[in-house]
Coordinates of C-alpha atoms in Angstrom, one line a residue:
M192 CA -48.0 42.9 -24.3
S193 CA -45.3 40.1 -24.9
F194 CA -45.8 36.5 -24.2
D195 CA -42.8 36.5 -22.0
F196 CA -44.1 39.3 -19.9
L197 CA -47.4 37.2 -19.4
N198 CA -45.5 34.2 -18.4
S199 CA -43.5 36.2 -15.9
V200 CA -46.8 37.6 -14.4
S201 CA -48.3 34.1 -14.4
D202 CA -45.2 32.5 -12.7
F203 CA -45.1 35.4 -10.0
L204 CA -48.8 34.7 -9.3
I205 CA -48.4 31.0 -9.1
S206 CA -45.3 31.3 -6.7
L207 CA -47.3 33.9 -4.6
L208 CA -50.2 31.6 -4.3
A209 CA -47.8 28.7 -3.3
I210 CA -46.0 30.8 -0.7
L211 CA -49.1 32.1 0.8
F212 CA -50.4 28.6 1.2
A213 CA -47.1 27.0 2.5
I214 CA -47.1 29.8 5.3
S215 CA -50.7 29.5 6.1
I216 CA -50.9 25.7 6.6
H217 CA -47.8 25.8 8.4
E218 CA -49.0 28.2 11.1
F219 CA -52.4 26.7 11.1
G220 CA -50.8 23.5 11.9
H221 CA -49.2 25.0 15.0
A222 CA -52.4 26.6 16.2
F223 CA -54.5 23.4 15.6
V224 CA -52.1 21.2 17.4
A225 CA -51.8 23.7 20.2
H226 CA -55.7 23.5 20.5
L227 CA -55.7 19.7 20.5
N228 CA -53.2 19.8 23.3
G229 CA -55.6 22.1 25.4
D230 CA -54.1 25.6 24.5
D231 CA -56.4 28.0 22.6
T232 CA -54.0 31.0 22.8
A233 CA -53.5 30.9 19.0
K234 CA -57.1 30.1 18.2
N235 CA -58.3 33.2 20.3
A236 CA -55.7 35.4 18.4
G237 CA -57.2 34.4 15.2
R238 CA -54.2 32.1 14.0
M239 CA -56.1 28.8 13.7
T240 CA -57.0 29.7 10.0
I241 CA -55.4 29.4 6.7
N242 CA -56.0 33.0 5.9
P243 CA -52.5 34.2 5.0
V244 CA -53.3 37.8 6.2
N245 CA -53.1 36.5 9.8
H246 CA -49.7 34.9 9.3
I247 CA -47.5 36.9 6.9
D248 CA -44.2 38.4 8.2
P249 CA -43.0 40.8 5.4
F250 CA -39.4 40.1 5.6
G251 CA -40.0 36.3 5.7
M252 CA -42.3 36.6 2.7
I253 CA -39.4 38.4 0.8
M254 CA -37.0 35.7 1.6
M255 CA -39.5 33.0 0.3
F256 CA -39.5 34.7 -3.2
L257 CA -35.7 35.3 -3.1
V258 CA -34.3 31.9 -1.8
H259 CA -37.6 29.7 -1.5
F260 CA -37.0 29.7 2.2
G261 CA -38.8 31.9 4.7
W262 CA -40.8 32.2 7.9
A263 CA -44.1 33.7 9.2
K264 CA -45.1 35.4 12.3
P265 CA -44.8 33.1 15.3
V266 CA -48.0 31.4 16.5
P267 CA -48.6 32.4 20.1
V268 CA -48.5 29.4 22.4
N269 CA -49.0 29.2 26.2
P270 CA -47.3 25.7 27.3
Y271 CA -48.8 26.0 30.7
N272 CA -52.2 25.3 29.1
F273 CA -51.1 22.0 27.7
K274 CA -52.4 18.8 29.0
N275 CA -48.7 17.5 29.1
E276 CA -46.2 20.4 28.5
K277 CA -43.4 18.3 27.1
I278 CA -45.7 16.2 24.7
G279 CA -47.5 19.6 23.7
N280 CA -44.2 21.4 23.2
L281 CA -42.9 18.6 20.9
T282 CA -46.1 18.0 18.8
V283 CA -46.8 21.6 18.4
S284 CA -43.1 22.2 17.2
F285 CA -43.4 19.5 14.8
A286 CA -46.8 20.4 13.6
G287 CA -46.0 23.0 11.0
I288 CA -43.4 20.8 9.2
F289 CA -45.7 18.0 9.4
F290 CA -48.6 19.9 7.6
N291 CA -46.2 21.3 5.1
L292 CA -45.1 17.7 4.1
I293 CA -48.6 16.4 4.0
S294 CA -49.6 19.2 1.8
A295 CA -46.7 18.5 -0.4
I296 CA -47.8 14.8 -0.6
V297 CA -51.3 15.7 -1.5
F298 CA -50.3 18.2 -4.2
A299 CA -47.7 15.9 -5.7
L300 CA -50.4 13.3 -6.2
I301 CA -52.7 15.8 -7.8
N302 CA -49.7 16.8 -10.0
K303 CA -49.2 13.2 -10.9
Y304 CA -52.8 12.3 -11.7
V305 CA -54.5 15.4 -13.2
P306 CA -53.4 15.8 -16.9
M307 CA -54.1 19.5 -17.3
V308 CA -50.8 21.5 -17.6
S309 CA -52.0 24.8 -16.0
I310 CA -53.1 22.6 -12.9
K311 CA -49.7 21.0 -12.9
A312 CA -47.7 24.3 -12.9
V313 CA -49.7 25.4 -9.7
T314 CA -49.4 22.0 -7.9
Y315 CA -45.6 21.5 -8.8
S316 CA -45.1 25.2 -7.1
L317 CA -47.2 24.1 -4.0
V318 CA -45.1 21.1 -3.6
M319 CA -41.7 22.8 -3.9
Y320 CA -42.6 25.7 -1.6
N321 CA -44.2 23.4 1.0
I322 CA -41.0 21.2 1.1
G323 CA -38.9 24.4 1.2
F324 CA -40.8 25.8 4.3
A325 CA -40.6 22.5 6.1
A326 CA -36.8 22.1 5.3
F327 CA -36.2 25.8 6.5
N328 CA -38.2 25.5 9.8
I329 CA -36.5 22.5 10.9
L330 CA -33.2 24.0 11.3
P331 CA -32.2 24.0 14.9
I332 CA -31.9 27.9 15.2
P333 CA -34.0 29.9 17.4
P334 CA -36.9 30.7 16.9
L335 CA -37.5 28.0 14.2
D336 CA -39.3 24.7 14.8
G337 CA -36.1 22.7 14.8
W338 CA -34.8 24.6 17.7
N339 CA -38.2 24.3 19.6
I340 CA -37.9 20.5 19.1
I341 CA -34.5 20.4 20.6
A342 CA -35.5 22.9 23.4
T343 CA -38.2 20.4 24.6
F344 CA -35.4 18.1 25.9
L345 CA -33.1 20.9 27.3
P346 CA -33.1 22.5 31.0
R347 CA -35.2 25.7 31.1
E348 CA -32.2 27.7 32.0
T349 CA -30.3 26.6 29.0
V350 CA -33.2 27.3 26.7
N351 CA -33.7 30.9 28.2
K352 CA -29.8 31.7 28.0
I353 CA -29.9 30.7 24.3
Y354 CA -33.0 32.6 23.5
E355 CA -31.1 35.7 24.6
Y356 CA -29.1 35.7 21.4
S357 CA -32.2 34.9 19.1
R358 CA -32.3 38.6 18.2
Y359 CA -29.2 37.9 16.0
T360 CA -30.9 35.2 14.0
T361 CA -32.0 37.6 11.2
I362 CA -28.2 38.7 10.8
L363 CA -27.2 35.1 10.8
F364 CA -29.6 34.3 7.9
I365 CA -28.5 37.1 5.9
V366 CA -24.8 36.1 6.4
L367 CA -25.7 32.5 5.4
I368 CA -27.5 33.6 2.3
M369 CA -24.7 36.0 1.1
T370 CA -22.0 33.4 1.5
N371 CA -24.0 30.6 -0.1
A372 CA -23.8 28.5 3.1
F373 CA -27.4 28.7 3.2
S374 CA -27.9 26.4 0.2
F375 CA -25.0 24.2 1.4
I376 CA -27.0 23.5 4.7
L377 CA -30.4 23.5 3.4
N378 CA -30.1 21.5 0.1
P379 CA -29.4 18.1 1.6
I380 CA -32.5 18.7 4.1
Y381 CA -34.8 19.8 1.2
G382 CA -33.5 16.7 -0.8
F383 CA -34.3 14.6 2.1
F384 CA -38.0 15.8 2.4
Y385 CA -38.4 15.6 -1.4
R386 CA -37.4 12.1 -1.3
I387 CA -40.0 11.4 1.5
V388 CA -42.7 13.0 -0.5
M389 CA -41.9 11.0 -3.5
L390 CA -42.3 7.8 -1.6
F391 CA -46.0 8.4 -1.5
L392 CA -46.2 8.6 -5.5

């Protein structure tokens, strides 16, 4: 068995671990903040957990491997249960991105101060994928978090009308990836979040 093969397997497993964590902490963030706002829909559905099995979307997982950006199954939320609907919608929409960035900061600090090379390989991957997941999800495209943040301030009729076209989102993502427009759009956002994380080091 060659050394290159072992390295490839190791890299794959590290990436898999990082992707599963980034997905799980993101969706846990949504569910937890929804719970804080008075809605236990996600909690009752078993989504207030960092167990990745409860969150994985197969196609979104594949995209994470291919382009370092992807998505999970949406966390079910009932905004009518929120103590304040607008504040609830806004904070829940921000929550996944926030939890990814906090995770990236924590793992960046571990990467800086833990001398073991094997640990650094894992923490570096965790930093990169958490930033990537945050950058992707802040895009203002339904049903991503960035769109949900904007939708908080729009009339309900407008939101419902735009949601009618959300079924074409996957096609849009594929076109963006194939034309390299995806990287053109996301790289500046990724770089911005990366600089935010580095401020804490």
